[in-house]
mmCIF file of C-alpha atoms in Angstrom:
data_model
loop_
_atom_site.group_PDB
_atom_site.id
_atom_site.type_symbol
_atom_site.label_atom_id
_atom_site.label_comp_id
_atom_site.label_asym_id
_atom_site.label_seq_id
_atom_site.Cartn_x
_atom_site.Cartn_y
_atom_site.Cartn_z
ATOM 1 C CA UNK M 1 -2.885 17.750 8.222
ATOM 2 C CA UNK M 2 -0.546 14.498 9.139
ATOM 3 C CA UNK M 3 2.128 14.300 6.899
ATOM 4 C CA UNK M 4 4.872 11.169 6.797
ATOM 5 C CA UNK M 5 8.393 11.511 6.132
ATOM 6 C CA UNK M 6 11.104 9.058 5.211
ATOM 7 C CA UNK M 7 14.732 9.177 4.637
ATOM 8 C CA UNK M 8 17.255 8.384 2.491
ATOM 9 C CA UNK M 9 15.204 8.809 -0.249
ATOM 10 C CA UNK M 10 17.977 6.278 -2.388
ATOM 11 C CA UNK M 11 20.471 4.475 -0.868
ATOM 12 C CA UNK M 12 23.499 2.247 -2.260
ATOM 13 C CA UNK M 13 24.575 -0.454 0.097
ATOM 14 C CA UNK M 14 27.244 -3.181 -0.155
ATOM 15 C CA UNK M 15 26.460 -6.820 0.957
ATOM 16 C CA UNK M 16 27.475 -6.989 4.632
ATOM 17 C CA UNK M 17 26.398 -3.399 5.751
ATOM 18 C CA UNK M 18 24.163 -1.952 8.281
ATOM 19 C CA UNK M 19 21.223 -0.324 7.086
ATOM 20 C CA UNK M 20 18.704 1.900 8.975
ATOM 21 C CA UNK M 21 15.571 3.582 7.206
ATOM 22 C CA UNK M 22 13.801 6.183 9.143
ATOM 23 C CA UNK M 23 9.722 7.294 8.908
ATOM 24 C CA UNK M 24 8.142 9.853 11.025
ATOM 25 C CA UNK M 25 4.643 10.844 10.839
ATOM 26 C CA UNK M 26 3.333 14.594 11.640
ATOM 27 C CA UNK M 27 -0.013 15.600 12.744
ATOM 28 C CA UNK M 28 -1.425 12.513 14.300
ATOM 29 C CA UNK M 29 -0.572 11.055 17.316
ATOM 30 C CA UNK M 30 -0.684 7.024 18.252
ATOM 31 C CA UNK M 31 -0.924 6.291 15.204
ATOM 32 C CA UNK M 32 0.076 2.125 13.103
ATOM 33 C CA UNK M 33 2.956 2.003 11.561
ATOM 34 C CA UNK M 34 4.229 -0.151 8.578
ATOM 35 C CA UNK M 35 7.042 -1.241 6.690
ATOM 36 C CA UNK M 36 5.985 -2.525 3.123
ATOM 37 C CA UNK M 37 8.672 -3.460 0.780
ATOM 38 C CA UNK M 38 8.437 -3.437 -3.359
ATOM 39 C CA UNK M 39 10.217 -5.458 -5.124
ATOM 40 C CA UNK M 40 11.340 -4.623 -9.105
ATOM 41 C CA UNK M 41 7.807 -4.945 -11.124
ATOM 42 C CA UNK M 42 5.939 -6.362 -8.432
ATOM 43 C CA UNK M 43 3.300 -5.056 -5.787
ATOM 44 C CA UNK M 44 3.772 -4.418 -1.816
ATOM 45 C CA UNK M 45 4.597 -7.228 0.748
ATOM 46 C CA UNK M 46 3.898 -6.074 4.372
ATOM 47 C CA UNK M 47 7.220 -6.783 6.483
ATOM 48 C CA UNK M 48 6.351 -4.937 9.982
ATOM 49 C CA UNK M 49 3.783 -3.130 11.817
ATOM 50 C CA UNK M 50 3.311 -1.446 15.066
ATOM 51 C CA UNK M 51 0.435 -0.333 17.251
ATOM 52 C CA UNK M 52 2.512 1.622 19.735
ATOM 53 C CA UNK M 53 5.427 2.393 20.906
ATOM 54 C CA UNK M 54 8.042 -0.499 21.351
ATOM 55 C CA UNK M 55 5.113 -2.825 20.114
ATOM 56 C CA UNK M 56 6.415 -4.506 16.792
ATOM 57 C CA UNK M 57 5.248 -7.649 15.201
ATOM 58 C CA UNK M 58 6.643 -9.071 12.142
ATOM 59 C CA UNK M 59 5.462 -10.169 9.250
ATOM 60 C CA UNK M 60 7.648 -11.930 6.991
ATOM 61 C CA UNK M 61 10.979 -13.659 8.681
ATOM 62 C CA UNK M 62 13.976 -12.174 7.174
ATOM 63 C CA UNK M 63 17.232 -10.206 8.531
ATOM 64 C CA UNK M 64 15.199 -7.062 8.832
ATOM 65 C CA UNK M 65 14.735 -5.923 12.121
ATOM 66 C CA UNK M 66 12.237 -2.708 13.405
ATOM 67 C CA UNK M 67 12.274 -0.625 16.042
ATOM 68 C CA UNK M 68 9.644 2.054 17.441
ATOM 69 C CA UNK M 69 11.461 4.272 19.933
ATOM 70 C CA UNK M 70 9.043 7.067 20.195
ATOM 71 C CA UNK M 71 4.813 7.373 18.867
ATOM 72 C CA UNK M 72 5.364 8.605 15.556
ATOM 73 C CA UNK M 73 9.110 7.210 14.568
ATOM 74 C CA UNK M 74 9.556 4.120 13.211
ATOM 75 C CA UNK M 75 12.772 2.487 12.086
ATOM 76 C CA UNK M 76 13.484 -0.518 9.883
ATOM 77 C CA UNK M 77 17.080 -1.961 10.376
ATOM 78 C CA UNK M 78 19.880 -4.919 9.530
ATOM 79 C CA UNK M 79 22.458 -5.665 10.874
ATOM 80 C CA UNK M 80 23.983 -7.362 7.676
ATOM 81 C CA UNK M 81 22.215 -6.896 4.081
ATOM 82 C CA UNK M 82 21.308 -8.901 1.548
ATOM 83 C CA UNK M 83 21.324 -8.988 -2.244
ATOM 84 C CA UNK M 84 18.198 -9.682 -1.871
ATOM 85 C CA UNK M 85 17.171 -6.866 0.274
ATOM 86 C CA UNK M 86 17.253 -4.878 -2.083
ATOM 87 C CA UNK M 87 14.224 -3.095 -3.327
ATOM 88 C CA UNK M 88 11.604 0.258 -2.570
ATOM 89 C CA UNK M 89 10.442 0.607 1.135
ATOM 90 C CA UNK M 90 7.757 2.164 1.735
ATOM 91 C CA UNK M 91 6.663 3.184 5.405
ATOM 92 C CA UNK M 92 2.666 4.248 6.143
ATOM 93 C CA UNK M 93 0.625 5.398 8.884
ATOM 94 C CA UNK M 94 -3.285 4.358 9.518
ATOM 95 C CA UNK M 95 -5.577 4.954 12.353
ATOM 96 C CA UNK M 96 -7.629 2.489 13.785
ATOM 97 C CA UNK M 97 -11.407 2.975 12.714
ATOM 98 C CA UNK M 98 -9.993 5.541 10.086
ATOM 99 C CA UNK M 99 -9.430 6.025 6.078
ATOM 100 C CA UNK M 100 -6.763 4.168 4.688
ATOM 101 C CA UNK M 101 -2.941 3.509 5.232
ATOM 102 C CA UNK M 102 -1.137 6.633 3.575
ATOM 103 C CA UNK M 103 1.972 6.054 2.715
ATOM 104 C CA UNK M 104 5.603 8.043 2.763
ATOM 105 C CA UNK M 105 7.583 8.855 -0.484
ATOM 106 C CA UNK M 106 9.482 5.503 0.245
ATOM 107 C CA UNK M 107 13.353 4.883 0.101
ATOM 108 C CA UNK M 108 14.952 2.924 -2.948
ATOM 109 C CA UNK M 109 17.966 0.942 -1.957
ATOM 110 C CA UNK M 110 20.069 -1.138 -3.801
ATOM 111 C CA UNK M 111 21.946 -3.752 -2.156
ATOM 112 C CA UNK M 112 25.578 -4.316 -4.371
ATOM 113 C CA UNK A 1 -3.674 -19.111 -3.228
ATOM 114 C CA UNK A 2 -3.333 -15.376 -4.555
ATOM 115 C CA UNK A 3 -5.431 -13.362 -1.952
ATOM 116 C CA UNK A 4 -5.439 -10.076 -4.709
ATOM 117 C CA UNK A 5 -5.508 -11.013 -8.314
ATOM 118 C CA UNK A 6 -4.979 -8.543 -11.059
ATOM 119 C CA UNK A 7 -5.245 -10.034 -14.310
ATOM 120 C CA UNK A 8 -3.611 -7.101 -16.784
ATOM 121 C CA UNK A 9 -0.426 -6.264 -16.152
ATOM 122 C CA UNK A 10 -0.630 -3.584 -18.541
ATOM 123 C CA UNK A 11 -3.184 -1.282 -20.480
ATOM 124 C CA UNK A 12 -3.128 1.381 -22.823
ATOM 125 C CA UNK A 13 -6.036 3.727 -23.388
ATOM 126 C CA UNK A 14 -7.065 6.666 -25.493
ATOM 127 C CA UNK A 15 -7.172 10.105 -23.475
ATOM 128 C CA UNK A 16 -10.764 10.717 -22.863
ATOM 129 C CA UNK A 17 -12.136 7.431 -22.565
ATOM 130 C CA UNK A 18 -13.067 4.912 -19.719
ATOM 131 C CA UNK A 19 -10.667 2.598 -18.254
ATOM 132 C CA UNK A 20 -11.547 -0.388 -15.793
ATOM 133 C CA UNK A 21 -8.730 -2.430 -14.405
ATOM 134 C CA UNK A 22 -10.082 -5.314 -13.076
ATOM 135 C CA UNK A 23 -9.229 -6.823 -9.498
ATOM 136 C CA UNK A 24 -10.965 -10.230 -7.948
ATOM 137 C CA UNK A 25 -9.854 -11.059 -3.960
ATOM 138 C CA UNK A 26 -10.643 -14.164 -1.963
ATOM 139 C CA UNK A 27 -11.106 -14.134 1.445
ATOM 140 C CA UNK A 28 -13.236 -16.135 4.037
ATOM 141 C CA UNK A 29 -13.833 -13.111 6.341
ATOM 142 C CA UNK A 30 -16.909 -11.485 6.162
ATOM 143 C CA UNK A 31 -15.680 -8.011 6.966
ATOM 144 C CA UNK A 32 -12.930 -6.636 4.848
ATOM 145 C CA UNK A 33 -12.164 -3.790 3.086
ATOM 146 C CA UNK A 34 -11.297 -2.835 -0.681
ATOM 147 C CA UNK A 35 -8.520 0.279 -1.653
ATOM 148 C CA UNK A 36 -6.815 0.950 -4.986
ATOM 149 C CA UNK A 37 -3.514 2.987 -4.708
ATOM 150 C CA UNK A 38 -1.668 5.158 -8.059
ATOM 151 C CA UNK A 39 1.742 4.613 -7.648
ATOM 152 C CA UNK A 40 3.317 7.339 -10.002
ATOM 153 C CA UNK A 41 6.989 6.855 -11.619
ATOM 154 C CA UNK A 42 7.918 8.643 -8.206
ATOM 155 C CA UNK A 43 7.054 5.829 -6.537
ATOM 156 C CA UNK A 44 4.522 6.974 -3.877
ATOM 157 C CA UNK A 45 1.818 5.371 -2.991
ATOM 158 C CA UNK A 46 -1.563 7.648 -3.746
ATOM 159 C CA UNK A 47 -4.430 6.296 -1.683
ATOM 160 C CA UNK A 48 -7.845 6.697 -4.347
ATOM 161 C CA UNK A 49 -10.758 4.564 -3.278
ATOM 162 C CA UNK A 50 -11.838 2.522 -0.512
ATOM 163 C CA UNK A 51 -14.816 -0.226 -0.331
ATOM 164 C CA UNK A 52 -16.000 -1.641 2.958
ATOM 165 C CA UNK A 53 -17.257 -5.199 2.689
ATOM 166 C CA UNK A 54 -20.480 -4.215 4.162
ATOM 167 C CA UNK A 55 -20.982 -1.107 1.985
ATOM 168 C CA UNK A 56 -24.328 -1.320 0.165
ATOM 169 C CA UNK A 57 -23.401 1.219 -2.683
ATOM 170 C CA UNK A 58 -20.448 1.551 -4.857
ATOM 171 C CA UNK A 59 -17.904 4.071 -3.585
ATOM 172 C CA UNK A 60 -17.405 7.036 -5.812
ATOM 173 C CA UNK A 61 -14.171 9.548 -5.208
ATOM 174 C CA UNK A 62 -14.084 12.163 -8.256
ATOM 175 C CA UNK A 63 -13.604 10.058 -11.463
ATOM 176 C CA UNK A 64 -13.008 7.258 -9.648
ATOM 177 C CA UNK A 65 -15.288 4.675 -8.345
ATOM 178 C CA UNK A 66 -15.303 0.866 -7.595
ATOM 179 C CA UNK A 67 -17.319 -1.437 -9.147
ATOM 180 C CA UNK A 68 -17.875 -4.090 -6.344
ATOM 181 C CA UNK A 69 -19.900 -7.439 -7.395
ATOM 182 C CA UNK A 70 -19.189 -9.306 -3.700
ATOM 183 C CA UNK A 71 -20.486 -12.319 -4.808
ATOM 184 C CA UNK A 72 -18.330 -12.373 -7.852
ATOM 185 C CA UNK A 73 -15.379 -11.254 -5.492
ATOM 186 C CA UNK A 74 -14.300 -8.671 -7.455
ATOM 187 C CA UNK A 75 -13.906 -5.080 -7.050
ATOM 188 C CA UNK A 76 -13.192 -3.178 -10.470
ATOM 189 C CA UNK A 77 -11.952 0.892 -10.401
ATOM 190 C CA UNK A 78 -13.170 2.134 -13.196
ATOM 191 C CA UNK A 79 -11.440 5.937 -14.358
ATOM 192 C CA UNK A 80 -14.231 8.012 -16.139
ATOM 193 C CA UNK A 81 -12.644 10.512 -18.337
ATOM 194 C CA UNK A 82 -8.671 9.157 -18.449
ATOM 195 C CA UNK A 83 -5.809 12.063 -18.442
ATOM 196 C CA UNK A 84 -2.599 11.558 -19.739
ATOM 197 C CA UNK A 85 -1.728 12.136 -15.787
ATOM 198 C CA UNK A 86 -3.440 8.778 -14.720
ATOM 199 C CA UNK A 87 -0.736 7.131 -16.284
ATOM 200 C CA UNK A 88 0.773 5.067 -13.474
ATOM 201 C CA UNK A 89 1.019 1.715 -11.743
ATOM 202 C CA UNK A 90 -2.219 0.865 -9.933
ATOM 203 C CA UNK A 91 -2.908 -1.511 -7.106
ATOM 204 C CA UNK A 92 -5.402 -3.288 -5.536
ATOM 205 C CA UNK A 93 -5.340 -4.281 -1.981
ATOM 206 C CA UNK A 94 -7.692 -5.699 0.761
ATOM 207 C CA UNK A 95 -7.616 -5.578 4.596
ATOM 208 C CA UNK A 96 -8.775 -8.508 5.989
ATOM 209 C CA UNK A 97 -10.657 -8.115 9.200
ATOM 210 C CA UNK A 98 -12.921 -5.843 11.000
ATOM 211 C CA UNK A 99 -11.400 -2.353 9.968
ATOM 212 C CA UNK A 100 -11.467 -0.959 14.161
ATOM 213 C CA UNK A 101 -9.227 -3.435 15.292
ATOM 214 C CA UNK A 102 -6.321 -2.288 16.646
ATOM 215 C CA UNK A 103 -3.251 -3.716 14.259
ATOM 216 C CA UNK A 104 -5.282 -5.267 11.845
ATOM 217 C CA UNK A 105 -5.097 -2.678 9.116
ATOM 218 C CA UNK A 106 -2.474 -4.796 7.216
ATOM 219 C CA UNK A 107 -2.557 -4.661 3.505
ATOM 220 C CA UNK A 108 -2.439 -6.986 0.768
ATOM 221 C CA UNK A 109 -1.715 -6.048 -2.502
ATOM 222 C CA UNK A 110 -1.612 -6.793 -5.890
ATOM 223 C CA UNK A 111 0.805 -6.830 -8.461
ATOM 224 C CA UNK A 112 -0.724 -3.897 -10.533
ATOM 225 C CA UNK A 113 -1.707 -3.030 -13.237
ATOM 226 C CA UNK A 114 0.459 -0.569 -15.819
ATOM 227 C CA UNK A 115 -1.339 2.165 -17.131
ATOM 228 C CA UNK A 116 -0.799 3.972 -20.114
ATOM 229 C CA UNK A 117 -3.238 6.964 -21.128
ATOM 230 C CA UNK A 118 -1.872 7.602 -25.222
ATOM 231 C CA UNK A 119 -2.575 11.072 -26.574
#
């Protein structure tokens, strides 16, 4: 069974910092990626996806960057944070002419 | 305009009964799909139900199924039977697009509904 991982699971950040949120994905192989972010109270906006490996196309504009260095890894990064960056990120996996996006147990980071 | 609309933000409902949360979507393509997610206080993201825009019966997973009225636009998950478990955020969401295109299973969600089974 494909299973999707992501770490931290929290994170505390100060305005400024580097940040770099890893998924992997188990059990499947070229699969799409995602980033989704959740703001407080509110429902998922899609930032990235992927459909192989170095492929990324981006969503929203922001100062979040992604990277996809092997077929089931899948890294969301900054170079400098934002208050505003804060929030729950949540990474998922689909397969083309499959079920659903599943998604990972998402990391919670909070920007200070 | 909101592509995903959910109306109640929250809901409370006796153990044992029937819930529908209701969820209307606009969208010009023909082909799309239709999935409603539980997002626990763990914040996961539970896949439940799925609705494919050319699907000519409701889909049914367990006590779960989606009430889909296409020309209203809306597509309604109705929980037979609540548990106090179902308590939990709930979102609708819609892929736009022909579901075997590569890249093109990008969600749009909701902002959920809260719901609140009472004892």
């Amino acid at each position: 069974s494909q299973t999707i991982h992501q770490w931290p699971a929290t994170l505390v950040q100060p305005v400024g910092s580097p940040l770099s949120l890893e998924c992997t994905v188990e059990g499947t192989s070229n699969p799409n990626l995602y980033w989704y972010r959740q703001a407080a109270g509110r429902g998922l906006q899609l930032l990235f996806y992927s459909v192989g490996i170095g492929q990324i196309s981006s969503e929203v504009p922001q100062n979040l960057s992604a990277s996809r260095p092997q077929d089931r890894q899948f890294i969301l990064s900054s170079k400098k944070l934002l208050l505003s960056d804060s929030g729950f990120y949540l990474c998922a996996w689909g397969r083309a002419g499959g079920p659903s996006s599943y998604f990972g147990p998402g990391t919670r980071l909070t920007v200070t | 305009a909101q592509k995903i609309t959910q109306t109640q933000p929250g809901m409370f409902v006796q153990e044992k009964e029937a819930v529908t949360l209701d969820c209307t979507y606009d969208t010009s393509d023909q082909s799309y799909g239709l999935f409603w997610y539980k997002q626990p206080s763990s914040g996961e993201m539970i896949f439940l139900i799925y609705q494919g825009s050319y699907d000519e019966q409701n889909a049914t997973e367990g006590r779960y199924s989606l009430n889909f009225q296409k020309a209203r636009k809306s597509a309604n998950l109705v929980i037979s039977a609540s548990q106090l478990g179902d308590s939990a955020m709930y979102f609708c969401a819609m892929r736009e697009g022909r579901r075997i295109n590569f890249g093109n299973e990008k969600l749009t969600f909701g902002t959920g509904t809260r719901l609140t089974i009472i004892p």
